Structure formats: C-alpha cells, structure tokens
Amino acid sequence: MLRPVATALLVAACVLRFGLTWDAAVGAFFCAALVTISATDAERHIIPNRIVLPAAAIVLAANTILHPSVEWTVAGLGAALGLLVAALAYPAGMGMGDVKLALLIGVAVGFTVPVAL
C-alpha cells in the first residue's frame, strides 16, 4: 500500500518542480524505479538487475536526448566506479547492486551525484 502512495507523491513532486515537461517524465520514471528498487531491497536484500540496469539505460538515453552532454555518462560511470572501489575494498559493506544503483543515480542527476550519494 505504501509503494503506490510514495510513487504518486514523487511523481506529483516531479510535475510541480518541472511542470508538464519531458524532464518531469524522466524524473517521475527515475523516482518510480527508485521506489521499486528500495522496496525490493527492503524485502529481499537485493537490488535487482532486471530493474536497475534497464532503468539506467532509459534514463541515460532520455537525459542525453533532452540535454546532450557527456555529463550523464561521466557521472554515472564515476559514481559506479567510486562505489566499485569501495565494494572491492570492503566487500562485507556493500554489494555489486549498490554499484549499479550508483550508476542509475549518476545518469539521472549528473554531476550533482556526490550530493545524491
């Protein structure tokens, strides 16, 4: 019951922030993916590849089309690399799902990814 409410509130927040634009649609998609990923992680302690990787590809493509720049790719790869190093240094602390989640967050928020992480 909480998942649809959280998703609806986040989608509404995206529309309030960006208006009825493609940026709002990308933000809403990103938020819906994060809610699904968070709920799955809370229930099963995994971050599913079948959600996080396609979401990252879709958000990367959409942001690159809307705002052509290498920022999205660089931010995504940089965030993923940063968490990959952390995961390799301390494997008990986080898994590869966190690395892929960092990729999604990076391609969504661009160079503000350190704040988001």
Tab-separated table of N, CA and C in Angstrom:
chain	number	residue	atom	x	y	z
A	1	MET	N	0.817	-1.204	0.000
A	1	MET	CA	0.000	0.000	0.000
A	1	MET	C	0.857	1.263	0.000
A	2	LEU	N	1.985	1.212	0.684
A	2	LEU	CA	2.839	2.388	0.785
A	2	LEU	C	3.553	2.710	-0.530
A	3	ARG	N	3.892	1.677	-1.295
A	3	ARG	CA	4.624	1.885	-2.542
A	3	ARG	C	3.867	2.755	-3.540
A	4	PRO	N	2.574	2.497	-3.817
A	4	PRO	CA	1.857	3.362	-4.770
A	4	PRO	C	1.714	4.798	-4.267
A	5	VAL	N	1.527	4.960	-2.967
A	5	VAL	CA	1.385	6.309	-2.410
A	5	VAL	C	2.701	7.075	-2.547
A	6	ALA	N	3.800	6.425	-2.201
A	6	ALA	CA	5.113	7.066	-2.324
A	6	ALA	C	5.400	7.436	-3.780
A	7	THR	N	5.094	6.516	-4.678
A	7	THR	CA	5.332	6.787	-6.107
A	7	THR	C	4.479	7.962	-6.587
A	8	ALA	N	3.213	7.983	-6.206
A	8	ALA	CA	2.322	9.074	-6.615
A	8	ALA	C	2.813	10.417	-6.087
A	9	LEU	N	3.238	10.457	-4.846
A	9	LEU	CA	3.740	11.708	-4.275
A	9	LEU	C	5.008	12.179	-4.987
A	10	LEU	N	5.895	11.257	-5.304
A	10	LEU	CA	7.125	11.628	-6.000
A	10	LEU	C	6.859	12.083	-7.436
A	11	VAL	N	5.932	11.426	-8.102
A	11	VAL	CA	5.561	11.852	-9.458
A	11	VAL	C	4.959	13.253	-9.407
A	12	ALA	N	4.086	13.501	-8.439
A	12	ALA	CA	3.495	14.834	-8.282
A	12	ALA	C	4.580	15.873	-8.004
A	13	ALA	N	5.563	15.514	-7.186
A	13	ALA	CA	6.661	16.439	-6.900
A	13	ALA	C	7.466	16.751	-8.160
A	14	CYS	N	7.662	15.755	-9.014
A	14	CYS	CA	8.378	15.992	-10.273
A	14	CYS	C	7.619	16.959	-11.167
A	15	VAL	N	6.300	16.791	-11.235
A	15	VAL	CA	5.484	17.684	-12.061
A	15	VAL	C	5.474	19.092	-11.465
A	16	LEU	N	5.394	19.190	-10.147
A	16	LEU	CA	5.445	20.514	-9.513
A	16	LEU	C	6.788	21.194	-9.773
A	17	ARG	N	7.857	20.435	-9.733
A	17	ARG	CA	9.198	21.012	-9.914
A	17	ARG	C	9.478	21.385	-11.366
A	18	PHE	N	9.106	20.502	-12.303
A	18	PHE	CA	9.477	20.695	-13.710
A	18	PHE	C	8.314	21.086	-14.615
A	19	GLY	N	7.088	21.043	-14.101
A	19	GLY	CA	5.921	21.285	-14.953
A	19	GLY	C	5.643	20.049	-15.793
A	20	LEU	N	4.737	20.183	-16.725
A	20	LEU	CA	4.423	19.059	-17.614
A	20	LEU	C	5.430	19.046	-18.760
A	21	THR	N	6.613	18.541	-18.454
A	21	THR	CA	7.713	18.515	-19.422
A	21	THR	C	8.295	17.114	-19.488
A	22	TRP	N	9.191	16.947	-20.456
A	22	TRP	CA	9.903	15.668	-20.554
A	22	TRP	C	10.831	15.467	-19.371
A	23	ASP	N	11.373	16.548	-18.814
A	23	ASP	CA	12.203	16.420	-17.617
A	23	ASP	C	11.390	15.834	-16.461
A	24	ALA	N	10.144	16.249	-16.343
A	24	ALA	CA	9.273	15.699	-15.303
A	24	ALA	C	9.012	14.217	-15.554
A	25	ALA	N	8.851	13.842	-16.804
A	25	ALA	CA	8.618	12.432	-17.135
A	25	ALA	C	9.840	11.579	-16.781
A	26	VAL	N	11.023	12.079	-17.094
A	26	VAL	CA	12.250	11.347	-16.751
A	26	VAL	C	12.390	11.260	-15.234
A	27	GLY	N	12.152	12.363	-14.556
A	27	GLY	CA	12.229	12.362	-13.095
A	27	GLY	C	11.218	11.418	-12.472
A	28	ALA	N	10.021	11.400	-13.002
A	28	ALA	CA	8.980	10.521	-12.481
A	28	ALA	C	9.348	9.056	-12.698
A	29	PHE	N	9.882	8.750	-13.872
A	29	PHE	CA	10.328	7.381	-14.149
A	29	PHE	C	11.438	6.981	-13.190
A	30	PHE	N	12.405	7.875	-12.995
A	30	PHE	CA	13.527	7.628	-12.087
A	30	PHE	C	13.008	7.384	-10.668
A	31	CYS	N	12.084	8.215	-10.207
A	31	CYS	CA	11.525	8.056	-8.856
A	31	CYS	C	10.764	6.739	-8.724
A	32	ALA	N	9.981	6.384	-9.727
A	32	ALA	CA	9.242	5.121	-9.680
A	32	ALA	C	10.207	3.936	-9.627
A	33	ALA	N	11.290	4.021	-10.389
A	33	ALA	CA	12.296	2.954	-10.350
A	33	ALA	C	12.936	2.878	-8.970
A	34	LEU	N	13.255	4.031	-8.380
A	34	LEU	CA	13.870	4.036	-7.049
A	34	LEU	C	12.941	3.468	-5.978
A	35	VAL	N	11.652	3.767	-6.071
A	35	VAL	CA	10.703	3.218	-5.099
A	35	VAL	C	10.656	1.693	-5.232
A	36	THR	N	10.596	1.208	-6.451
A	36	THR	CA	10.557	-0.240	-6.683
A	36	THR	C	11.836	-0.910	-6.200
A	37	ILE	N	12.972	-0.306	-6.528
A	37	ILE	CA	14.262	-0.852	-6.100
A	37	ILE	C	14.363	-0.842	-4.573
A	38	SER	N	13.955	0.239	-3.946
A	38	SER	CA	14.021	0.353	-2.483
A	38	SER	C	13.127	-0.678	-1.803
A	39	ALA	N	11.922	-0.845	-2.310
A	39	ALA	CA	11.002	-1.821	-1.722
A	39	ALA	C	11.545	-3.241	-1.873
A	40	THR	N	12.076	-3.548	-3.036
A	40	THR	CA	12.646	-4.877	-3.261
A	40	THR	C	13.856	-5.107	-2.364
A	41	ASP	N	14.697	-4.107	-2.236
A	41	ASP	CA	15.871	-4.227	-1.377
A	41	ASP	C	15.459	-4.410	0.082
A	42	ALA	N	14.452	-3.692	0.519
A	42	ALA	CA	13.985	-3.820	1.905
A	42	ALA	C	13.388	-5.205	2.172
A	43	GLU	N	12.682	-5.749	1.189
A	43	GLU	CA	12.029	-7.049	1.358
A	43	GLU	C	12.987	-8.224	1.189
A	44	ARG	N	13.867	-8.155	0.163
A	44	ARG	CA	14.686	-9.311	-0.209
A	44	ARG	C	16.189	-9.109	-0.043
A	45	HIS	N	16.586	-7.902	0.293
A	45	HIS	CA	18.014	-7.560	0.447
A	45	HIS	C	18.805	-7.759	-0.843
A	46	ILE	N	18.168	-7.428	-1.967
A	46	ILE	CA	18.849	-7.428	-3.260
A	46	ILE	C	18.399	-6.208	-4.057
A	47	ILE	N	19.269	-5.764	-4.942
A	47	ILE	CA	18.919	-4.710	-5.889
A	47	ILE	C	18.871	-5.396	-7.252
A	48	PRO	N	17.661	-5.613	-7.777
A	48	PRO	CA	17.519	-6.459	-8.962
A	48	PRO	C	18.061	-5.823	-10.244
A	49	ASN	N	18.920	-6.592	-10.920
A	49	ASN	CA	19.479	-6.151	-12.207
A	49	ASN	C	18.379	-5.879	-13.224
A	50	ARG	N	17.319	-6.662	-13.188
A	50	ARG	CA	16.267	-6.516	-14.194
A	50	ARG	C	15.508	-5.200	-14.062
A	51	ILE	N	15.707	-4.499	-12.963
A	51	ILE	CA	15.101	-3.169	-12.799
A	51	ILE	C	16.155	-2.078	-12.955
A	52	VAL	N	17.252	-2.194	-12.232
A	52	VAL	CA	18.222	-1.094	-12.164
A	52	VAL	C	18.958	-0.872	-13.491
A	53	LEU	N	19.319	-1.930	-14.193
A	53	LEU	CA	20.076	-1.739	-15.441
A	53	LEU	C	19.221	-1.170	-16.574
A	54	PRO	N	18.015	-1.700	-16.833
A	54	PRO	CA	17.184	-1.054	-17.865
A	54	PRO	C	16.809	0.377	-17.494
A	55	ALA	N	16.550	0.623	-16.212
A	55	ALA	CA	16.217	1.987	-15.786
A	55	ALA	C	17.388	2.926	-16.052
A	56	ALA	N	18.604	2.473	-15.767
A	56	ALA	CA	19.785	3.302	-16.027
A	56	ALA	C	19.919	3.596	-17.520
A	57	ALA	N	19.696	2.598	-18.347
A	57	ALA	CA	19.803	2.797	-19.801
A	57	ALA	C	18.746	3.776	-20.305
A	58	ILE	N	17.522	3.647	-19.811
A	58	ILE	CA	16.434	4.529	-20.240
A	58	ILE	C	16.686	5.965	-19.788
A	59	VAL	N	17.078	6.131	-18.529
A	59	VAL	CA	17.322	7.481	-18.012
A	59	VAL	C	18.520	8.115	-18.715
A	60	LEU	N	19.571	7.332	-18.960
A	60	LEU	CA	20.738	7.856	-19.690
A	60	LEU	C	20.336	8.312	-21.093
A	61	ALA	N	19.599	7.483	-21.796
A	61	ALA	CA	19.171	7.844	-23.156
A	61	ALA	C	18.289	9.091	-23.131
A	62	ALA	N	17.340	9.136	-22.216
A	62	ALA	CA	16.428	10.276	-22.146
A	62	ALA	C	17.161	11.567	-21.799
A	63	ASN	N	18.037	11.518	-20.799
A	63	ASN	CA	18.776	12.734	-20.428
A	63	ASN	C	19.710	13.182	-21.538
A	64	THR	N	20.317	12.237	-22.237
A	64	THR	CA	21.225	12.592	-23.334
A	64	THR	C	20.450	13.210	-24.489
A	65	ILE	N	19.253	12.715	-24.755
A	65	ILE	CA	18.422	13.295	-25.823
A	65	ILE	C	17.938	14.685	-25.426
A	66	LEU	N	17.465	14.818	-24.174
A	66	LEU	CA	16.919	16.096	-23.714
A	66	LEU	C	17.995	17.164	-23.508
A	67	HIS	N	19.142	16.742	-22.996
A	67	HIS	CA	20.227	17.669	-22.664
A	67	HIS	C	21.548	17.053	-23.136
A	68	PRO	N	21.827	17.134	-24.449
A	68	PRO	CA	23.010	16.473	-24.993
A	68	PRO	C	24.296	16.899	-24.274
A	69	SER	N	24.945	15.924	-23.669
A	69	SER	CA	26.167	16.171	-22.928
A	69	SER	C	26.744	14.829	-22.512
A	70	VAL	N	28.041	14.793	-22.286
A	70	VAL	CA	28.668	13.592	-21.743
A	70	VAL	C	28.510	13.545	-20.222
A	71	GLU	N	27.938	14.607	-19.642
A	71	GLU	CA	27.767	14.683	-18.193
A	71	GLU	C	27.091	13.445	-17.634
A	72	TRP	N	26.037	12.986	-18.276
A	72	TRP	CA	25.241	11.872	-17.767
A	72	TRP	C	26.066	10.590	-17.730
A	73	THR	N	26.792	10.332	-18.781
A	73	THR	CA	27.622	9.130	-18.841
A	73	THR	C	28.769	9.209	-17.848
A	74	VAL	N	29.455	10.344	-17.818
A	74	VAL	CA	30.593	10.509	-16.919
A	74	VAL	C	30.152	10.405	-15.460
A	75	ALA	N	29.049	11.040	-15.121
A	75	ALA	CA	28.555	10.996	-13.739
A	75	ALA	C	28.148	9.582	-13.344
A	76	GLY	N	27.485	8.886	-14.245
A	76	GLY	CA	27.071	7.513	-13.950
A	76	GLY	C	28.247	6.586	-13.769
A	77	LEU	N	29.191	6.656	-14.693
A	77	LEU	CA	30.366	5.790	-14.595
A	77	LEU	C	31.239	6.167	-13.404
A	78	GLY	N	31.357	7.459	-13.131
A	78	GLY	CA	32.151	7.906	-11.984
A	78	GLY	C	31.567	7.434	-10.667
A	79	ALA	N	30.255	7.542	-10.533
A	79	ALA	CA	29.594	7.092	-9.305
A	79	ALA	C	29.740	5.587	-9.142
A	80	ALA	N	29.534	4.861	-10.234
A	80	ALA	CA	29.657	3.401	-10.175
A	80	ALA	C	31.095	2.990	-9.844
A	81	LEU	N	32.050	3.672	-10.447
A	81	LEU	CA	33.459	3.351	-10.171
A	81	LEU	C	33.816	3.631	-8.721
A	82	GLY	N	33.328	4.744	-8.201
A	82	GLY	CA	33.597	5.075	-6.801
A	82	GLY	C	33.072	4.009	-5.850
A	83	LEU	N	31.855	3.544	-6.094
A	83	LEU	CA	31.303	2.512	-5.217
A	83	LEU	C	31.908	1.146	-5.502
A	84	LEU	N	32.357	0.919	-6.738
A	84	LEU	CA	33.041	-0.337	-7.040
A	84	LEU	C	34.329	-0.448	-6.228
A	85	VAL	N	35.082	0.628	-6.175
A	85	VAL	CA	36.317	0.632	-5.381
A	85	VAL	C	35.993	0.368	-3.914
A	86	ALA	N	34.953	1.009	-3.403
A	86	ALA	CA	34.548	0.791	-2.009
A	86	ALA	C	34.101	-0.648	-1.781
A	87	ALA	N	33.353	-1.202	-2.724
A	87	ALA	CA	32.865	-2.574	-2.588
A	87	ALA	C	34.013	-3.572	-2.634
A	88	LEU	N	35.000	-3.303	-3.472
A	88	LEU	CA	36.154	-4.204	-3.544
A	88	LEU	C	37.032	-4.083	-2.297
A	89	ALA	N	37.122	-2.892	-1.755
A	89	ALA	CA	37.936	-2.681	-0.556
A	89	ALA	C	37.279	-3.288	0.681
A	90	TYR	N	35.957	-3.250	0.739
A	90	TYR	CA	35.236	-3.766	1.906
A	90	TYR	C	33.986	-4.507	1.425
A	91	PRO	N	34.155	-5.736	0.940
A	91	PRO	CA	33.040	-6.480	0.343
A	91	PRO	C	31.868	-6.739	1.284
A	92	ALA	N	32.119	-6.822	2.583
A	92	ALA	CA	31.018	-7.066	3.521
A	92	ALA	C	30.133	-5.832	3.678
A	93	GLY	N	30.639	-4.670	3.282
A	93	GLY	CA	29.902	-3.427	3.472
A	93	GLY	C	28.842	-3.162	2.431
A	94	MET	N	29.095	-3.556	1.190
A	94	MET	CA	28.115	-3.332	0.129
A	94	MET	C	28.370	-4.324	-0.992
A	95	GLY	N	27.369	-4.461	-1.837
A	95	GLY	CA	27.483	-5.412	-2.935
A	95	GLY	C	27.486	-4.722	-4.286
A	96	MET	N	27.488	-5.532	-5.316
A	96	MET	CA	27.514	-5.005	-6.675
A	96	MET	C	26.197	-4.327	-7.050
A	97	GLY	N	25.130	-4.677	-6.372
A	97	GLY	CA	23.862	-3.989	-6.619
A	97	GLY	C	23.966	-2.508	-6.296
A	98	ASP	N	24.698	-2.198	-5.241
A	98	ASP	CA	24.904	-0.795	-4.873
A	98	ASP	C	25.694	-0.056	-5.945
A	99	VAL	N	26.623	-0.741	-6.572
A	99	VAL	CA	27.420	-0.150	-7.652
A	99	VAL	C	26.505	0.199	-8.825
A	100	LYS	N	25.619	-0.728	-9.182
A	100	LYS	CA	24.696	-0.482	-10.297
A	100	LYS	C	23.669	0.594	-9.952
A	101	LEU	N	23.269	0.636	-8.678
A	101	LEU	CA	22.366	1.699	-8.243
A	101	LEU	C	23.043	3.064	-8.351
A	102	ALA	N	24.330	3.127	-8.019
A	102	ALA	CA	25.081	4.379	-8.169
A	102	ALA	C	25.133	4.802	-9.639
A	103	LEU	N	25.256	3.839	-10.535
A	103	LEU	CA	25.220	4.136	-11.967
A	103	LEU	C	23.898	4.805	-12.331
A	104	LEU	N	22.788	4.228	-11.870
A	104	LEU	CA	21.460	4.803	-12.147
A	104	LEU	C	21.353	6.215	-11.582
A	105	ILE	N	21.786	6.402	-10.360
A	105	ILE	CA	21.688	7.726	-9.743
A	105	ILE	C	22.553	8.727	-10.510
A	106	GLY	N	23.739	8.317	-10.911
A	106	GLY	CA	24.632	9.210	-11.653
A	106	GLY	C	24.064	9.650	-12.989
A	107	VAL	N	23.499	8.703	-13.745
A	107	VAL	CA	22.953	9.088	-15.052
A	107	VAL	C	21.691	9.930	-14.899
A	108	ALA	N	21.056	9.853	-13.734
A	108	ALA	CA	19.841	10.639	-13.506
A	108	ALA	C	20.137	12.063	-13.049
A	109	VAL	N	21.095	12.223	-12.157
A	109	VAL	CA	21.313	13.549	-11.573
A	109	VAL	C	22.551	14.262	-12.105
A	110	GLY	N	23.354	13.572	-12.887
A	110	GLY	CA	24.532	14.222	-13.483
A	110	GLY	C	25.607	14.515	-12.461
A	111	PHE	N	26.265	15.660	-12.629
A	111	PHE	CA	27.422	15.988	-11.804
A	111	PHE	C	27.086	16.319	-10.354
A	112	THR	N	25.817	16.363	-10.004
A	112	THR	CA	25.456	16.535	-8.592
A	112	THR	C	25.387	15.182	-7.867
A	113	VAL	N	25.872	14.146	-8.510
A	113	VAL	CA	25.798	12.798	-7.946
A	113	VAL	C	26.517	12.665	-6.595
A	114	PRO	N	27.613	13.364	-6.314
A	114	PRO	CA	28.201	13.211	-4.964
A	114	PRO	C	27.222	13.625	-3.858
A	115	VAL	N	26.426	14.632	-4.123
A	115	VAL	CA	25.427	15.062	-3.137
A	115	VAL	C	24.350	13.986	-2.984
A	116	ALA	N	23.939	13.398	-4.096
A	116	ALA	CA	22.889	12.379	-4.071
A	116	ALA	C	23.353	11.104	-3.368
A	117	LEU	N	24.616	10.773	-3.541
A	117	LEU	CA	25.114	9.548	-2.900
A	117	LEU	C	25.314	9.775	-1.427
